[in-house]
mmCIF file of C-alpha atoms in Angstrom:
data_model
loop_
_atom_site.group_PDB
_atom_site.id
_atom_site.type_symbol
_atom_site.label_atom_id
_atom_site.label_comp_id
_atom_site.label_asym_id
_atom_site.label_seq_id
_atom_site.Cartn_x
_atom_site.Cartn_y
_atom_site.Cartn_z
ATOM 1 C CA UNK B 1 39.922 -27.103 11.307
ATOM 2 C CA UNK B 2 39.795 -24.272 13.875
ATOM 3 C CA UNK B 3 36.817 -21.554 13.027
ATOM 4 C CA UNK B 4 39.160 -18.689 12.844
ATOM 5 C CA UNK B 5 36.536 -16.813 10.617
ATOM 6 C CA UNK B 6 34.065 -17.037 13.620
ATOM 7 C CA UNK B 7 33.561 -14.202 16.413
ATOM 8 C CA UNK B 8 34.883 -15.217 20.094
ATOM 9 C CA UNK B 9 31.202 -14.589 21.355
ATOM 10 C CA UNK B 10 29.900 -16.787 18.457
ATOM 11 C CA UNK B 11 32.364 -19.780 19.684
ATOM 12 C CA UNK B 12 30.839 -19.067 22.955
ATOM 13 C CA UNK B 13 26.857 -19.731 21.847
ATOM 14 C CA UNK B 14 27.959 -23.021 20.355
ATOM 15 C CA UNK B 15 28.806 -24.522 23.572
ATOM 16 C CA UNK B 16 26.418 -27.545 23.718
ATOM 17 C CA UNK B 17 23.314 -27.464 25.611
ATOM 18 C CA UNK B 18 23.040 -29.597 28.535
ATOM 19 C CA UNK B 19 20.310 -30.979 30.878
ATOM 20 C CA UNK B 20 21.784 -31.566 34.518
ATOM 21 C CA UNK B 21 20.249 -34.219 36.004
ATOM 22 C CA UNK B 22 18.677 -32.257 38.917
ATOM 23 C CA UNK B 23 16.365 -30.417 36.581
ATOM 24 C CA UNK B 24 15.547 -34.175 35.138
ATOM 25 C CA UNK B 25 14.572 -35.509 38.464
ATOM 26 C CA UNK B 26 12.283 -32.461 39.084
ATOM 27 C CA UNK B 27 10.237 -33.101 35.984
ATOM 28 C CA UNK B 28 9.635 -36.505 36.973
ATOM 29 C CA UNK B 29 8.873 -35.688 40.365
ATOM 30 C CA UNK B 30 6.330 -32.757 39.713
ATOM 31 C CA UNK B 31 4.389 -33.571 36.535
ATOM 32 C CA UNK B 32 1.975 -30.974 36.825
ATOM 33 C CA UNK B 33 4.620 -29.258 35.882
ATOM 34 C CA UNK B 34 3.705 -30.364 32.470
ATOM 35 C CA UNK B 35 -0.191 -29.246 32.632
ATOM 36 C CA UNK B 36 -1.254 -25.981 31.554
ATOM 37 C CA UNK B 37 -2.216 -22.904 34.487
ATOM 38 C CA UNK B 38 -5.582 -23.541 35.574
ATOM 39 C CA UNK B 39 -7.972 -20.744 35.684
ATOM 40 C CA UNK B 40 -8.892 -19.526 38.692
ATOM 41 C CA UNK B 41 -12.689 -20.045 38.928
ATOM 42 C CA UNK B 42 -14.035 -21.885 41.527
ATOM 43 C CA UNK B 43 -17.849 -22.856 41.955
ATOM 44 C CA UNK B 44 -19.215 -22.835 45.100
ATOM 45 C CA UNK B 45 -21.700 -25.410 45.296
ATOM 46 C CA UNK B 46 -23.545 -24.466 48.846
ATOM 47 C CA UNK B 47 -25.180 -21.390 50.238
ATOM 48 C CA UNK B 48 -22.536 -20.960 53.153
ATOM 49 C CA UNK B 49 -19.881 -21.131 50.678
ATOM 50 C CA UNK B 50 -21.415 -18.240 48.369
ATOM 51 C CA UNK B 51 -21.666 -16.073 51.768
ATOM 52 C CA UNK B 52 -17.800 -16.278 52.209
ATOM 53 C CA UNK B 53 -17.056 -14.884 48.523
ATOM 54 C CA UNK B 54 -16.010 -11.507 48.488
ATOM 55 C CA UNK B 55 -19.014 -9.059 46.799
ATOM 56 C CA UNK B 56 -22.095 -12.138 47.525
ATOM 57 C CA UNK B 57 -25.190 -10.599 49.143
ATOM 58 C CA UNK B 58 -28.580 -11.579 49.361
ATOM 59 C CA UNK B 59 -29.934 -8.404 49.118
ATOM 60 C CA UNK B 60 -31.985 -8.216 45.882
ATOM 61 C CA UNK B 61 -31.313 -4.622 45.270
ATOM 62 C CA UNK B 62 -27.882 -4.442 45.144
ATOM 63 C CA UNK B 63 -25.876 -3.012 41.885
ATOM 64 C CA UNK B 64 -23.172 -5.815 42.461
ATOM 65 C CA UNK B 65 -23.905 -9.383 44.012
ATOM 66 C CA UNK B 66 -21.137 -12.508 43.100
ATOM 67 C CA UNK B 67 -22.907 -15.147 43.067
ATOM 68 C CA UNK B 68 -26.366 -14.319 43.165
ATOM 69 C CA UNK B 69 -28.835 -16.569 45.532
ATOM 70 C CA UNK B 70 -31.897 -15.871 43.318
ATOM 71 C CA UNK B 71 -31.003 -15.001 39.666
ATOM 72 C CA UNK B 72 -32.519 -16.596 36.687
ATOM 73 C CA UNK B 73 -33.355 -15.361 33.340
ATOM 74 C CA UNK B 74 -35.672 -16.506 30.510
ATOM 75 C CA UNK B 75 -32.688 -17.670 28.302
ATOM 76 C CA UNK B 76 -30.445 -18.963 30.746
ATOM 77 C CA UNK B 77 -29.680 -23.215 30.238
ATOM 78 C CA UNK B 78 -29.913 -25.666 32.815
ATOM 79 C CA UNK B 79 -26.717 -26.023 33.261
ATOM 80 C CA UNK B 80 -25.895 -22.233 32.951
ATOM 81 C CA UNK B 81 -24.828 -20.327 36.603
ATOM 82 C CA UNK B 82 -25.138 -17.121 37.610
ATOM 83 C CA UNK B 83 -21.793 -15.899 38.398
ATOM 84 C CA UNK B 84 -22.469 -12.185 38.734
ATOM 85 C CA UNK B 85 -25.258 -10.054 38.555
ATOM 86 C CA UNK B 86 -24.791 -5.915 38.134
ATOM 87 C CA UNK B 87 -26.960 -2.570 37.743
ATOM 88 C CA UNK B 88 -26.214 0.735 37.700
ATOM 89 C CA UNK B 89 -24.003 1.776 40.501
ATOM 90 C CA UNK B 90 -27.661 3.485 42.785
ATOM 91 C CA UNK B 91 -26.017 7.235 42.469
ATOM 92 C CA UNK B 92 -27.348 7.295 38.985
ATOM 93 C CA UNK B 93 -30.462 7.334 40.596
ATOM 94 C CA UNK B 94 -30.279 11.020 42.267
ATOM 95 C CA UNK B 95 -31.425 12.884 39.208
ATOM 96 C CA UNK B 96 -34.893 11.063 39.314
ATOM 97 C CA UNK B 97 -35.170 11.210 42.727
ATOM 98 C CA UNK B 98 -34.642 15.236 43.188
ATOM 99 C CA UNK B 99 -37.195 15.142 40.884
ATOM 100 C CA UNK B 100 -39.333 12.868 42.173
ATOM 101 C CA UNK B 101 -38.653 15.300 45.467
ATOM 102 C CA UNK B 102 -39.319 18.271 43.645
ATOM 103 C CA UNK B 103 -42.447 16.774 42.318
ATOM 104 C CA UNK B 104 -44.177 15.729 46.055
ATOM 105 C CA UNK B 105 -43.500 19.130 47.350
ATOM 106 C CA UNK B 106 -44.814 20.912 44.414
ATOM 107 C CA UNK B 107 -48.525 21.214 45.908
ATOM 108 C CA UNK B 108 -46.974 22.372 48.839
ATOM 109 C CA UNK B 109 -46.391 25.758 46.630
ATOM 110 C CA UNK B 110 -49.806 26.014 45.721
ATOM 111 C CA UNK B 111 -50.761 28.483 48.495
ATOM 112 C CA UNK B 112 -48.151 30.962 47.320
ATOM 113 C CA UNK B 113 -48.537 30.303 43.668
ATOM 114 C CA UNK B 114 -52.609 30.059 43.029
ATOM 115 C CA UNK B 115 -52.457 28.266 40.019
ATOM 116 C CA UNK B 116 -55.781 25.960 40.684
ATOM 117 C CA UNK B 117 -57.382 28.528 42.499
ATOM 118 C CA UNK B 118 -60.558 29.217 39.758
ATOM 119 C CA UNK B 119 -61.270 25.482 40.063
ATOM 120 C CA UNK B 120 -63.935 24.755 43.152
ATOM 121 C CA UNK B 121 -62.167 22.920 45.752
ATOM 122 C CA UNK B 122 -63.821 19.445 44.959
ATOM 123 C CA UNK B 123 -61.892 19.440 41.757
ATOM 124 C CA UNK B 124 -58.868 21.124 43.483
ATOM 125 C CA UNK B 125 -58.395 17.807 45.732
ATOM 126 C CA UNK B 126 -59.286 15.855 42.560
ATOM 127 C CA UNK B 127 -55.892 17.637 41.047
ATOM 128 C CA UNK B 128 -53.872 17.434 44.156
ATOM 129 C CA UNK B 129 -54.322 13.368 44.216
ATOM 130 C CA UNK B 130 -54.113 12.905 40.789
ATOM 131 C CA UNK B 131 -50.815 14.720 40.768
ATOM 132 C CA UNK B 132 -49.685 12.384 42.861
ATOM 133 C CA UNK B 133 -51.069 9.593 41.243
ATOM 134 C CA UNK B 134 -48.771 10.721 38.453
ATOM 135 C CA UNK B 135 -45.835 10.822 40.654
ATOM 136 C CA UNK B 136 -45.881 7.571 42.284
ATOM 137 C CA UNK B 137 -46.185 6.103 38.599
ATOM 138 C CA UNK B 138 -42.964 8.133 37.359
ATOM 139 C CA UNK B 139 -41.191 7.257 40.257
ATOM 140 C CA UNK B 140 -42.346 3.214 40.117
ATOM 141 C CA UNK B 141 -41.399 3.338 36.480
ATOM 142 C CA UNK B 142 -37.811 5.037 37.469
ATOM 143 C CA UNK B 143 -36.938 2.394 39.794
ATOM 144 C CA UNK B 144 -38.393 -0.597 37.278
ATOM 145 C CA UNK B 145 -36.232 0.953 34.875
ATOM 146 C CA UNK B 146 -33.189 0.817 37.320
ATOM 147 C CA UNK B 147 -33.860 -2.642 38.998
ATOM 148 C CA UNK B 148 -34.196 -4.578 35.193
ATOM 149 C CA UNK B 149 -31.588 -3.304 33.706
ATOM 150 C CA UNK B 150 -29.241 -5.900 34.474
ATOM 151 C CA UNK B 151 -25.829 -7.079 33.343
ATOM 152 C CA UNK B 152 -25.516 -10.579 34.051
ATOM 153 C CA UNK B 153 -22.056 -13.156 33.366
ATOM 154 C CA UNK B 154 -22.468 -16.557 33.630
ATOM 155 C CA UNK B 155 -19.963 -19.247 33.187
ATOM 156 C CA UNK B 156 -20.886 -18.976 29.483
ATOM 157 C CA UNK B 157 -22.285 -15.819 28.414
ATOM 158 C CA UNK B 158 -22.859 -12.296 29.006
ATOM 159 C CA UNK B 159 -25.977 -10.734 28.994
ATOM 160 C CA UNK B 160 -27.067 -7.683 28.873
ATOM 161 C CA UNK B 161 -31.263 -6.887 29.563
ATOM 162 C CA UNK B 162 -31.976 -3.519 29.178
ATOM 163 C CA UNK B 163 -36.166 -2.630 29.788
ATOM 164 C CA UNK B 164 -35.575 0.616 27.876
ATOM 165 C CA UNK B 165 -39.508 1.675 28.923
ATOM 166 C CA UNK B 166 -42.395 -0.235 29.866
ATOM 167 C CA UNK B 167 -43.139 -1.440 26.519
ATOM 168 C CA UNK B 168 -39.828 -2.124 25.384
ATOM 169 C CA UNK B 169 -36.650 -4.385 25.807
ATOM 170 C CA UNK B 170 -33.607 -5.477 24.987
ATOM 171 C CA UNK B 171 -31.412 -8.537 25.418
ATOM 172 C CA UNK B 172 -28.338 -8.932 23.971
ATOM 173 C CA UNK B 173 -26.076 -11.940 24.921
ATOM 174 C CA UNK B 174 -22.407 -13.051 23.646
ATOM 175 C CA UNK B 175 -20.278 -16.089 24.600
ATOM 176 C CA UNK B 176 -17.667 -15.859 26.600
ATOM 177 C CA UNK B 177 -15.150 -16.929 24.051
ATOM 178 C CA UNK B 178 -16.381 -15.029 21.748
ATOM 179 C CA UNK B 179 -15.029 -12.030 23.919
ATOM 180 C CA UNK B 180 -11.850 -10.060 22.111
ATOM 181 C CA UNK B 181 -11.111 -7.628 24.576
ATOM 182 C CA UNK B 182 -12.110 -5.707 27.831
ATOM 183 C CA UNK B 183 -12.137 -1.978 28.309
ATOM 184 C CA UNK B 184 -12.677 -0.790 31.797
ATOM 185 C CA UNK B 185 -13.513 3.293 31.635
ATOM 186 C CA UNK B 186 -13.626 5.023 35.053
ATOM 187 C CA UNK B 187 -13.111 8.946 35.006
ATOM 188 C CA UNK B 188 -14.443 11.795 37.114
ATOM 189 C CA UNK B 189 -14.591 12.714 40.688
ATOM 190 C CA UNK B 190 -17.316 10.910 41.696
ATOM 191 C CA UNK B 191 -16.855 7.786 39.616
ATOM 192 C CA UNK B 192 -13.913 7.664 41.295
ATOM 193 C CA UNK B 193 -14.088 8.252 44.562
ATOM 194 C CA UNK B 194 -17.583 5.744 44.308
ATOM 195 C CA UNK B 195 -15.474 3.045 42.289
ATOM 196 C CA UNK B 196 -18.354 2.933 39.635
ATOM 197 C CA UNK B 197 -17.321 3.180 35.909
ATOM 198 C CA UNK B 198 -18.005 1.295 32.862
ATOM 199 C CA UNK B 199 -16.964 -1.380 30.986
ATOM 200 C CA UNK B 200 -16.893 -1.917 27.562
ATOM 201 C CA UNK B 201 -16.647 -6.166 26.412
ATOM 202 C CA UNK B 202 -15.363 -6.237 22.449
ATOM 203 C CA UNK B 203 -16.793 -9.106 21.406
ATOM 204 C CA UNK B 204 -16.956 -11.464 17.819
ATOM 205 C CA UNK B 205 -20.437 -11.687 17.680
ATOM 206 C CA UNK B 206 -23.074 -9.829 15.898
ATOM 207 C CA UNK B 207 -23.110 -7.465 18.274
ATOM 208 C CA UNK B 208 -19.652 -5.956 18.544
ATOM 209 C CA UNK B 209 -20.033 -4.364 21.636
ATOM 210 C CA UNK B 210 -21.585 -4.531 25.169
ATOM 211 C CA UNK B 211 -21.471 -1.908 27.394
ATOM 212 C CA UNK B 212 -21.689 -2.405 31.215
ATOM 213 C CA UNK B 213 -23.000 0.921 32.097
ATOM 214 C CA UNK B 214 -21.861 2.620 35.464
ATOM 215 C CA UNK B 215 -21.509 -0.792 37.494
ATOM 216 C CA UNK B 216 -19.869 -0.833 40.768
ATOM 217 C CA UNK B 217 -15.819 -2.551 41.026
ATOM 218 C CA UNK B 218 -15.586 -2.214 37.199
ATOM 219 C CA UNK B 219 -11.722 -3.598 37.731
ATOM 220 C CA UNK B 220 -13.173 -7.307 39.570
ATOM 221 C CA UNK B 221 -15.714 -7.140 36.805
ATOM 222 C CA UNK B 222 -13.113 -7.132 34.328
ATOM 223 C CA UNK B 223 -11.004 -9.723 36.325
ATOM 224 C CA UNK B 224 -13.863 -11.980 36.486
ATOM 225 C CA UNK B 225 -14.313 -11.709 32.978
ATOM 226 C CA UNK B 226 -10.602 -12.819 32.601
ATOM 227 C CA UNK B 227 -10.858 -15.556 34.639
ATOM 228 C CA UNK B 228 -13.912 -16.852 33.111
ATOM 229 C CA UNK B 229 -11.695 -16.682 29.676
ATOM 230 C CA UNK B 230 -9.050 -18.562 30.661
ATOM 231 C CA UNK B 231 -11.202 -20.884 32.012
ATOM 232 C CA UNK B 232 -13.556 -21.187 28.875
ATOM 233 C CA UNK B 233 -9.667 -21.676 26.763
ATOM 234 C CA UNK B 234 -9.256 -24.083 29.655
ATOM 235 C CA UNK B 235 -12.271 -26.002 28.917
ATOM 236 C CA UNK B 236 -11.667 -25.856 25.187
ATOM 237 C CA UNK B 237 -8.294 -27.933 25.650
ATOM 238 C CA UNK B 238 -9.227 -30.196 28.089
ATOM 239 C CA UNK B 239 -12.627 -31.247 25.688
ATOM 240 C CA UNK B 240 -15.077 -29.891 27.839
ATOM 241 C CA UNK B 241 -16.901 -27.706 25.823
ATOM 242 C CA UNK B 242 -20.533 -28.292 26.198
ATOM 243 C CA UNK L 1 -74.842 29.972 40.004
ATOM 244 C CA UNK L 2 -73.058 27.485 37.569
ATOM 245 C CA UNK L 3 -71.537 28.991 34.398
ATOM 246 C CA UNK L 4 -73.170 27.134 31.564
ATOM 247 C CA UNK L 5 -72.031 26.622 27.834
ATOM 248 C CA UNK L 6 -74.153 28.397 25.530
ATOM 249 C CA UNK L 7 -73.981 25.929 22.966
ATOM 250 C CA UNK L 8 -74.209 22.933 24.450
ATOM 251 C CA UNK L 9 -76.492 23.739 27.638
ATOM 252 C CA UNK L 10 -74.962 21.881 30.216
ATOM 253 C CA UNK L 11 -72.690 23.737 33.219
ATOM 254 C CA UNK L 12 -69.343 23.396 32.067
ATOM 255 C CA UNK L 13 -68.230 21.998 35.333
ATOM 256 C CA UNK L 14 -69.843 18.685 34.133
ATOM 257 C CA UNK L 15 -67.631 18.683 30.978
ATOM 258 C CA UNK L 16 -64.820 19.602 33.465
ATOM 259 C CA UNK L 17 -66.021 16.242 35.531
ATOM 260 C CA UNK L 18 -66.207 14.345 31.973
ATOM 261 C CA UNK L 19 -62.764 14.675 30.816
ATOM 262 C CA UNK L 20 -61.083 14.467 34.233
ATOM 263 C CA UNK L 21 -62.872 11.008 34.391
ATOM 264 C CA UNK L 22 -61.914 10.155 30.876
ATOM 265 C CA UNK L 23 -58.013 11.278 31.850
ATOM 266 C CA UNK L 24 -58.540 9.094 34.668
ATOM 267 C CA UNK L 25 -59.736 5.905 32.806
ATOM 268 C CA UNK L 26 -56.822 6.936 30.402
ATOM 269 C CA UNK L 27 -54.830 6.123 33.479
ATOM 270 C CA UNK L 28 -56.223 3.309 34.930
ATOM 271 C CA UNK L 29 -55.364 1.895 31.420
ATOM 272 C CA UNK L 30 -52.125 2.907 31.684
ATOM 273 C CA UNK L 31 -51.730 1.388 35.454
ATOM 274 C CA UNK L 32 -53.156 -1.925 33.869
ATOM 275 C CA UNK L 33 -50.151 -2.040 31.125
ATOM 276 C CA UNK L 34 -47.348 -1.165 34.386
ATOM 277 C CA UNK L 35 -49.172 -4.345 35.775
ATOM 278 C CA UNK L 36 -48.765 -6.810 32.870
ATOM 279 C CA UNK L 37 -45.132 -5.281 32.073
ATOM 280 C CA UNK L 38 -44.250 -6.116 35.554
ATOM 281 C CA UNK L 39 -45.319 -9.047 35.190
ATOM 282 C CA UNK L 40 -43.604 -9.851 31.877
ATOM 283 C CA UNK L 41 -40.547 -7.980 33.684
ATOM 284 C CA UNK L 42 -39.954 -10.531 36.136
ATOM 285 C CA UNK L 43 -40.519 -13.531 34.128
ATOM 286 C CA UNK L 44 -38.065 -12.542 32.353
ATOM 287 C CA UNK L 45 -35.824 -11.905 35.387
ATOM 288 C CA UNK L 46 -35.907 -13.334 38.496
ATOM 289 C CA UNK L 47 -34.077 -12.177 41.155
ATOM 290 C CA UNK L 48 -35.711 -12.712 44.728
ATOM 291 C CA UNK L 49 -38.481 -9.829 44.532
ATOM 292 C CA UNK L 50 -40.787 -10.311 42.342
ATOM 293 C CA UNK L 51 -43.742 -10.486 45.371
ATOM 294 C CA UNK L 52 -42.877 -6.520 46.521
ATOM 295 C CA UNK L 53 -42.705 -5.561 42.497
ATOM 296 C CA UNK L 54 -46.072 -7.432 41.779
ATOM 297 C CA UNK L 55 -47.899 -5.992 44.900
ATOM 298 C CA UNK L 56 -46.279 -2.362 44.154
ATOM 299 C CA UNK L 57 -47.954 -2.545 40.582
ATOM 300 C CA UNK L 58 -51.283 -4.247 41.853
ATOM 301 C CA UNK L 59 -51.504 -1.410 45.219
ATOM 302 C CA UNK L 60 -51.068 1.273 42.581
ATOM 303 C CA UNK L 61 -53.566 -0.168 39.909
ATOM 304 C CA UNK L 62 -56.384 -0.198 42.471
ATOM 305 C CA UNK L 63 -55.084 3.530 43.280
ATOM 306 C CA UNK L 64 -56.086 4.532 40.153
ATOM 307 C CA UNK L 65 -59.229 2.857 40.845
ATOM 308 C CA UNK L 66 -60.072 4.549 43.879
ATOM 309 C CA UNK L 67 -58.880 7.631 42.321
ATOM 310 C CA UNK L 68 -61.378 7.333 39.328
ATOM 311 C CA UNK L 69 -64.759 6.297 41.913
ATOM 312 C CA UNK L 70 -63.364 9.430 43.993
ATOM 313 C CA UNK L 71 -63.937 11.683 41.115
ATOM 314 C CA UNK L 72 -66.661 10.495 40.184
ATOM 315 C CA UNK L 73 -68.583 10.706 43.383
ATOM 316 C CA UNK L 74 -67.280 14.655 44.754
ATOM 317 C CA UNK L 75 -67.169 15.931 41.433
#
């Protein structure tokens, strides 16, 4: 019985599918086809092959370095590797050093501004070097406070250790797949002309959020972390969780 | 001549010496906790330069040092 109650177009859709045999012969021919995308992290396993990456450096004070040559931290596993290692991009480092600037020439003004002059000289000198004493220790604590306040990623976590002052710290780590989402804030003049900006990791752990503070290339840091996802959902399919 | 506290007797330049010496103890202290936080700072992180970091903290401990027998030999 023709459908005579049944739209042209609708006739149309209920043509029967069919599989030419082309298409049949390239799924047997190319079966990984079948297999999921792989992610697109590759480990290099020796030193010359870390120096070709993009962003590796051995220098030790750098704000970005991809695969780190020395990097270890007191929680990290055995089986855990560095992948990348950032600090605050070093122009957040002016203010303290104008300061520190401001504070070695400050003696300088002394013979326009008499401010020790009652004291006898002996203790003058005594005030001079102690003042400086008192520099060099705000400016060592400065940089300590730069240099450990690291964000690290490894294939499995990210960590953030933050020495707040000498007599405090702070390390907060989440798994990778624990991560929900990725927020990659960059705005200003300077940020943007020195590619530094932050970026903000959502995560389902205990602590919701970690914030990568002013770190240089915040758009690979945020592609790494991507990778490093689809690679941990990778690992979870394939059964290689450890 | 020396001004000298009525009270007490002694030339006030001596208490002067007294508490810059006990502000510079206070500091040598002080240098000795930036030593033992370094330390603590790059056990907990290593990342190629520790050595500079521990000899940094150690140079400016035995500052304070010097500082402290400095004082108390010209003051």
């Amino acid at each position: 019985m023709p459908d005579i109650f049944v739209a042209k177009d609708a006739k149309k859709e209920r043509k029967r599918p069919t599989v030419s045999i082309q298409s049949a012969d390239r799924w047997q021919k190319d079966p990984a086809a079948k297999k999921p995308k792989k992610a697109t992290v590759s480990y290099p396993k020796t030193h010359k092959e870390k120096e070709k990456l993009p962003g590796h450096t051995s220098n030790p004070l750098t704000s970005f370095s991809y695969y780190p040559d020395h990097a270890k931290f007191i929680t990290q596993d055995p089986e855990e590797r560095v992948i990348l290692l950032l600090r605050r991009h070093p122009i957040t480092n002016l203010r303290w050093i104008i300061i520190a600037a401001i504070f070695v020439m400050a003696p300088l003004f002394l013979a326009a501004f008499p401010i020790v002059d009652f004291l006898p000289i002996r203790f003058q000198i005594i005030v001079v070097i102690s003042w400086y004493l008192l520099t060099l220790a705000f400016i060592f604590e400065e940089f300590l406070s730069w240099f450990f306040h690291v964000n690290i990623i490894t294939d499995e976590r990210i960590i953030e250790v933050d020495f707040v002052n000498l007599i405090y710290r702070e390390i907060t780590d989440a798994n990778i797949d624990q991560i929900q989402d990725v927020t990659v804030q960059m705005g200003g003049v300077i940020r943007t002309v020195l590619n530094y900006g932050d970026v903000v990791v959502q995560t389902a752990a205990q602590i919701p959020q970690i914030e990568f503070e002013a770190v240089p290339n915040p758009d690979r840091v945020s592609r790494i972390l991507r990778e490093l996802r689809v690679e941990e959902e990778q690992e979870k399919l394939e059964g290689r969780v450890r | 001549m020396e001004p000298i506290i009525p009270i007490l007797g002694f030339s006030v330049w001596i208490v002067a010496k007294l508490l810059f010496l006990f502000a510079l103890l206070i500091y040598i202290i002080f240098s000795l906790v930036v030593v033992r936080q370094v330390n603590l700072m790059t056990e907990t992180l290593e990342v190629g330069f520790e050595s500079p970091l521990k000899t940094a903290a150690g140079a400016h401990l035995l500052l304070a040092i010097g500082v402290f027998i400095l004082a108390l030999i010209i003051l």
